[in-house]
């Protein structure tokens, strides 16, 4: 009987010892947090690891921040790509083609003839050959020396005008689409968000308002007028004698005299414009 009790005591003591060791190991691992990964770092190098080669396979969708329409086609920025849609039947647009991914998200698009002019984050200008809508491709590019953050583009004649955020208005000769070259720039007050061109004047919406730039001599653009908006101006369009800018709402500016632009109307949009 005594031997039986001793045997049972020994088994019980052994069981308690095992449980204690397991509990101590778990508690130590939980407190150390990285104890297990450390063990892996010690022993894993001894195991041969397969080398993996990762390649870009494709891209679907993305932010839409630029659009242009010419004939039966719409050209939209779709994430980092330019996508061409056949809109002959507006109820059923059909994808015709897409470019390869650009350096970053497309911010604005302008189409003239067989070329689309695209600007975006981390690049100044890309010229896309769209003669074949099913197979658009980059034919030319231009980047400013400093990191670009281009938000708006306009094309008039042989020149592309780029609103290049902190770098102001850049004027680029695109007479040879394969080799665009900057010929002039204007350091706008604050940042440049958007641009449109009418005649010899470029209208730039920026951080401090509307800048009206005389670009009759592209190499030496000069300010023709300025309108100080209460808040940052983000978009601009011009029709007739009026400029329409988004700055805390829609502001209508009379630019009959570019040297003295005057606000004639305002519409307070429900959300920030």
Short mmCIF file of C-alpha atoms in Angstrom, two decimals:
data_model
loop_
_atom_site.label_atom_id
_atom_site.label_comp_id
_atom_site.label_asym_id
_atom_site.label_seq_id
_atom_site.Cartn_x
_atom_site.Cartn_y
_atom_site.Cartn_z
CA UNK A 1 0.00 0.00 0.00
CA UNK A 2 2.83 2.37 0.87
CA UNK A 3 4.60 1.60 -2.38
CA UNK A 4 1.39 2.34 -4.29
CA UNK A 5 1.02 5.73 -2.60
CA UNK A 6 4.64 6.57 -3.37
CA UNK A 7 4.11 5.65 -7.02
CA UNK A 8 1.02 7.83 -7.24
CA UNK A 9 2.86 10.72 -5.56
CA UNK A 10 5.73 10.37 -8.00
CA UNK A 11 3.36 10.42 -11.00
CA UNK A 12 1.53 13.45 -9.63
CA UNK A 13 4.80 15.28 -8.97
CA UNK A 14 6.03 14.47 -12.46
CA UNK A 15 2.78 15.74 -13.99
CA UNK A 16 2.97 19.00 -12.00
CA UNK A 17 6.58 19.45 -13.10
CA UNK A 18 5.69 19.01 -16.78
CA UNK A 19 2.76 21.47 -16.53
CA UNK A 20 5.00 23.99 -14.73
CA UNK A 21 7.64 23.76 -17.44
CA UNK A 22 5.08 24.21 -20.21
CA UNK A 23 3.49 27.18 -18.43
CA UNK A 24 6.91 28.78 -17.89
CA UNK A 25 7.81 28.33 -21.56
CA UNK A 26 4.52 29.89 -22.75
CA UNK A 27 4.82 32.79 -20.30
CA UNK A 28 8.42 33.47 -21.29
CA UNK A 29 7.53 33.42 -24.99
CA UNK A 30 4.60 35.80 -24.44
CA UNK A 31 6.76 38.25 -22.50
CA UNK A 32 9.62 38.09 -24.93
CA UNK A 33 7.30 38.64 -27.87
CA UNK A 34 10.05 38.17 -30.42
CA UNK A 35 11.72 35.14 -28.87
CA UNK A 36 10.33 32.77 -31.52
CA UNK A 37 11.34 35.00 -34.47
CA UNK A 38 14.83 35.24 -32.91
CA UNK A 39 15.09 31.46 -32.93
CA UNK A 40 14.01 31.48 -36.53
CA UNK A 41 16.70 34.03 -37.35
CA UNK A 42 19.29 31.76 -35.76
CA UNK A 43 18.28 28.55 -37.48
CA UNK A 44 16.54 29.61 -40.74
CA UNK A 45 19.76 30.62 -42.57
CA UNK A 46 20.72 26.96 -42.41
CA UNK A 47 17.70 26.14 -44.58
CA UNK A 48 17.90 26.84 -48.32
CA UNK A 49 15.26 29.37 -49.30
CA UNK A 50 13.90 29.51 -52.87
CA UNK A 51 14.60 32.76 -54.73
CA UNK A 52 11.44 34.43 -55.96
CA UNK A 53 11.36 36.78 -58.94
CA UNK A 54 8.43 39.19 -58.82
CA UNK A 55 7.19 40.80 -62.03
CA UNK A 56 4.41 43.33 -62.68
CA UNK A 57 1.55 41.37 -64.24
CA UNK A 58 -1.23 43.91 -64.67
CA UNK A 59 -3.40 46.65 -63.26
CA UNK A 60 -7.14 47.09 -62.89
CA UNK A 61 -9.03 50.32 -62.18
CA UNK A 62 -7.89 53.32 -60.16
CA UNK A 63 -8.76 56.93 -59.44
CA UNK A 64 -10.37 58.91 -62.29
CA UNK A 65 -9.08 62.50 -62.26
CA UNK A 66 -8.83 63.57 -65.86
CA UNK A 67 -11.08 63.32 -68.92
CA UNK A 68 -11.16 64.67 -72.48
CA UNK A 69 -13.53 64.01 -75.35
CA UNK A 70 -12.81 64.09 -79.08
CA UNK A 71 -15.26 62.75 -81.65
CA UNK A 72 -16.64 59.38 -80.57
CA UNK A 73 -13.94 58.76 -78.01
CA UNK A 74 -13.46 59.67 -74.36
CA UNK A 75 -9.98 59.68 -72.89
CA UNK A 76 -9.86 59.16 -69.14
CA UNK A 77 -7.19 58.84 -66.52
CA UNK A 78 -7.71 55.48 -64.85
CA UNK A 79 -5.22 55.25 -62.03
CA UNK A 80 -1.77 55.38 -63.69
CA UNK A 81 -3.11 54.63 -67.18
CA UNK A 82 -4.81 56.49 -70.01
CA UNK A 83 -7.92 54.56 -71.07
CA UNK A 84 -9.72 55.18 -74.37
CA UNK A 85 -13.48 54.55 -74.51
CA UNK A 86 -15.70 54.36 -77.59
CA UNK A 87 -18.73 56.48 -76.64
CA UNK A 88 -20.56 56.34 -79.99
CA UNK A 89 -23.34 54.74 -77.96
CA UNK A 90 -23.32 56.79 -74.74
CA UNK A 91 -25.42 54.18 -72.98
CA UNK A 92 -22.80 51.51 -73.59
CA UNK A 93 -19.22 52.87 -73.63
CA UNK A 94 -16.66 50.30 -74.75
CA UNK A 95 -12.99 50.13 -73.80
CA UNK A 96 -10.84 50.42 -76.92
CA UNK A 97 -7.35 50.52 -75.46
CA UNK A 98 -5.10 51.47 -72.57
CA UNK A 99 -1.54 52.67 -72.17
CA UNK A 100 1.00 50.89 -70.07
CA UNK A 101 1.18 52.27 -66.51
CA UNK A 102 2.62 55.78 -66.23
CA UNK A 103 4.83 56.79 -63.27
CA UNK A 104 1.80 57.63 -61.12
CA UNK A 105 -1.87 58.63 -61.15
CA UNK A 106 -3.07 60.63 -64.18
CA UNK A 107 -4.28 64.07 -63.05
CA UNK A 108 -5.36 65.73 -66.30
CA UNK A 109 -5.76 64.96 -70.00
CA UNK A 110 -5.99 67.13 -73.12
CA UNK A 111 -6.47 65.71 -76.63
CA UNK A 112 -5.48 67.43 -79.86
CA UNK A 113 -5.48 65.56 -83.17
CA UNK A 114 -3.65 62.26 -82.84
CA UNK A 115 -2.08 63.07 -79.49
CA UNK A 116 -3.17 63.07 -75.87
CA UNK A 117 -1.22 65.19 -73.41
CA UNK A 118 -1.17 63.73 -69.91
CA UNK A 119 0.15 65.11 -66.63
CA UNK A 120 0.33 63.58 -63.19
CA UNK A 121 2.08 63.07 -59.89
CA UNK A 122 5.85 62.51 -60.16
CA UNK A 123 5.99 63.41 -63.84
CA UNK A 124 5.47 66.64 -65.80
CA UNK A 125 4.20 65.65 -69.25
CA UNK A 126 3.62 62.52 -71.31
CA UNK A 127 2.62 62.71 -74.97
CA UNK A 128 0.53 59.72 -76.06
CA UNK A 129 0.05 58.68 -79.69
CA UNK A 130 -3.68 57.83 -80.00
CA UNK A 131 -3.88 57.43 -83.79
CA UNK A 132 -4.81 53.79 -83.13
CA UNK A 133 -7.27 53.87 -80.19
CA UNK A 134 -6.73 50.17 -79.61
CA UNK A 135 -2.99 50.60 -79.05
CA UNK A 136 -2.07 53.99 -77.54
CA UNK A 137 1.60 54.43 -76.65
CA UNK A 138 3.94 57.06 -75.22
CA UNK A 139 5.75 58.89 -77.97
CA UNK A 140 7.40 61.66 -75.95
CA UNK A 141 7.95 62.92 -72.42
CA UNK A 142 9.30 65.84 -70.44
CA UNK A 143 10.09 66.14 -66.73
CA UNK A 144 11.18 69.21 -64.83
CA UNK A 145 14.47 68.90 -62.90
CA UNK A 146 12.76 69.01 -59.50
CA UNK A 147 10.15 66.40 -58.50
CA UNK A 148 6.96 67.17 -60.43
CA UNK A 149 3.40 67.27 -59.14
CA UNK A 150 1.56 68.33 -62.26
CA UNK A 151 -2.20 68.81 -61.87
CA UNK A 152 -3.38 70.61 -65.00
CA UNK A 153 -2.51 70.92 -68.69
CA UNK A 154 -3.66 72.99 -71.65
CA UNK A 155 -2.47 72.90 -75.25
CA UNK A 156 -2.53 75.81 -77.70
CA UNK A 157 -0.69 75.77 -81.01
CA UNK A 158 2.75 74.24 -80.59
CA UNK A 159 2.84 74.62 -76.82
CA UNK A 160 1.65 72.69 -73.80
CA UNK A 161 1.05 74.68 -70.62
CA UNK A 162 1.43 72.72 -67.40
CA UNK A 163 0.26 73.76 -63.93
CA UNK A 164 3.10 72.21 -61.98
CA UNK A 165 2.16 72.82 -58.33
CA UNK A 166 5.11 74.52 -56.54
CA UNK A 167 6.95 74.95 -59.83
CA UNK A 168 4.33 77.26 -61.29
CA UNK A 169 3.46 77.41 -64.99
CA UNK A 170 5.73 75.47 -67.33
CA UNK A 171 5.61 76.18 -71.07
CA UNK A 172 6.69 73.25 -73.23
CA UNK A 173 7.27 73.22 -76.97
CA UNK A 174 5.49 70.15 -78.41
CA UNK A 175 5.95 70.96 -82.10
CA UNK A 176 7.89 67.68 -82.20
CA UNK A 177 5.78 65.36 -80.00
CA UNK A 178 8.62 62.88 -79.69
CA UNK A 179 10.92 65.48 -78.13
CA UNK A 180 8.98 68.03 -76.05
CA UNK A 181 11.20 70.76 -74.61
CA UNK A 182 10.58 73.49 -72.05
CA UNK A 183 10.97 76.99 -73.41
CA UNK A 184 9.76 79.12 -70.50
CA UNK A 185 8.11 79.19 -67.08
CA UNK A 186 6.36 81.58 -64.74
CA UNK A 187 6.62 81.33 -60.96
CA UNK A 188 2.99 81.80 -59.91
CA UNK A 189 2.13 82.96 -56.38
CA UNK A 190 1.71 79.90 -54.19
CA UNK A 191 0.96 76.68 -56.03
CA UNK A 192 -0.46 76.08 -59.52
CA UNK A 193 -3.49 73.77 -59.70
CA UNK A 194 -5.03 74.22 -63.14
CA UNK A 195 -4.55 76.15 -66.38
CA UNK A 196 -6.44 77.12 -69.50
CA UNK A 197 -5.29 79.24 -72.44
CA UNK A 198 -7.21 81.74 -74.56
CA UNK A 199 -5.31 83.64 -77.23
CA UNK A 200 -2.10 85.00 -75.77
CA UNK A 201 -3.22 84.65 -72.15
CA UNK A 202 -2.89 81.70 -69.78
CA UNK A 203 -5.25 81.61 -66.80
CA UNK A 204 -3.80 79.73 -63.83
CA UNK A 205 -5.82 78.73 -60.77
CA UNK A 206 -3.57 78.50 -57.75
CA UNK A 207 -3.06 78.76 -54.05
CA UNK A 208 -3.69 82.50 -53.85
CA UNK A 209 -6.21 83.00 -56.63
CA UNK A 210 -6.31 83.51 -60.40
CA UNK A 211 -3.11 84.49 -62.23
CA UNK A 212 -3.47 85.86 -65.76
CA UNK A 213 -0.21 85.35 -67.65
CA UNK A 214 0.75 86.93 -70.97
CA UNK A 215 2.36 84.09 -72.97
CA UNK A 216 2.65 85.90 -76.29
CA UNK A 217 6.40 85.38 -75.90
CA UNK A 218 6.62 81.83 -74.49
CA UNK A 219 10.23 82.21 -73.39
CA UNK A 220 9.43 85.20 -71.18
CA UNK A 221 5.85 84.99 -69.85
CA UNK A 222 4.77 87.92 -67.68
CA UNK A 223 1.85 88.58 -65.36
CA UNK A 224 -0.97 90.53 -67.00
CA UNK A 225 -3.31 90.50 -64.03
CA UNK A 226 -4.24 88.77 -60.77
CA UNK A 227 -7.40 88.17 -58.76
CA UNK A 228 -7.01 87.27 -55.09
CA UNK A 229 -9.64 84.71 -54.08
CA UNK A 230 -10.70 84.20 -50.44
CA UNK A 231 -9.57 80.57 -50.63
CA UNK A 232 -7.32 78.45 -52.83
CA UNK A 233 -8.44 78.18 -56.48
CA UNK A 234 -8.42 74.65 -57.89
CA UNK A 235 -10.01 74.75 -61.34
CA UNK A 236 -10.47 77.31 -64.12
CA UNK A 237 -12.37 77.62 -67.40
CA UNK A 238 -12.74 80.66 -69.65
CA UNK A 239 -15.59 81.54 -72.01
CA UNK A 240 -15.96 84.94 -73.63
CA UNK A 241 -15.11 87.69 -71.17
CA UNK A 242 -15.48 85.54 -68.08
CA UNK A 243 -13.29 83.16 -66.12
CA UNK A 244 -15.01 80.54 -64.00
CA UNK A 245 -12.94 79.33 -61.08
CA UNK A 246 -13.58 76.93 -58.23
CA UNK A 247 -12.45 78.53 -54.98
CA UNK A 248 -14.67 77.78 -52.00
CA UNK A 249 -17.53 77.59 -54.52
CA UNK A 250 -17.91 78.79 -58.12
CA UNK A 251 -16.60 82.32 -58.71
CA UNK A 252 -17.32 84.18 -61.93
CA UNK A 253 -14.64 86.71 -62.81
CA UNK A 254 -14.96 89.40 -65.48
CA UNK A 255 -11.64 89.39 -67.35
CA UNK A 256 -12.58 91.91 -70.05
CA UNK A 257 -9.65 93.94 -68.76
CA UNK A 258 -7.03 91.30 -67.81
CA UNK A 259 -5.13 93.86 -65.76
CA UNK A 260 -8.17 94.41 -63.50
CA UNK A 261 -10.24 91.24 -63.15
CA UNK A 262 -13.43 91.72 -61.16
CA UNK A 263 -15.69 89.15 -59.50
CA UNK A 264 -19.25 89.51 -60.77
CA UNK A 265 -20.92 86.41 -59.35
CA UNK A 266 -20.58 83.61 -56.84
CA UNK A 267 -22.36 80.32 -56.23
CA UNK A 268 -21.85 78.61 -52.90
CA UNK A 269 -21.67 74.91 -53.76
CA UNK A 270 -22.95 72.43 -51.14
CA UNK A 271 -19.49 70.98 -50.75
CA UNK A 272 -16.03 72.49 -51.06
CA UNK A 273 -15.15 73.28 -54.69
#
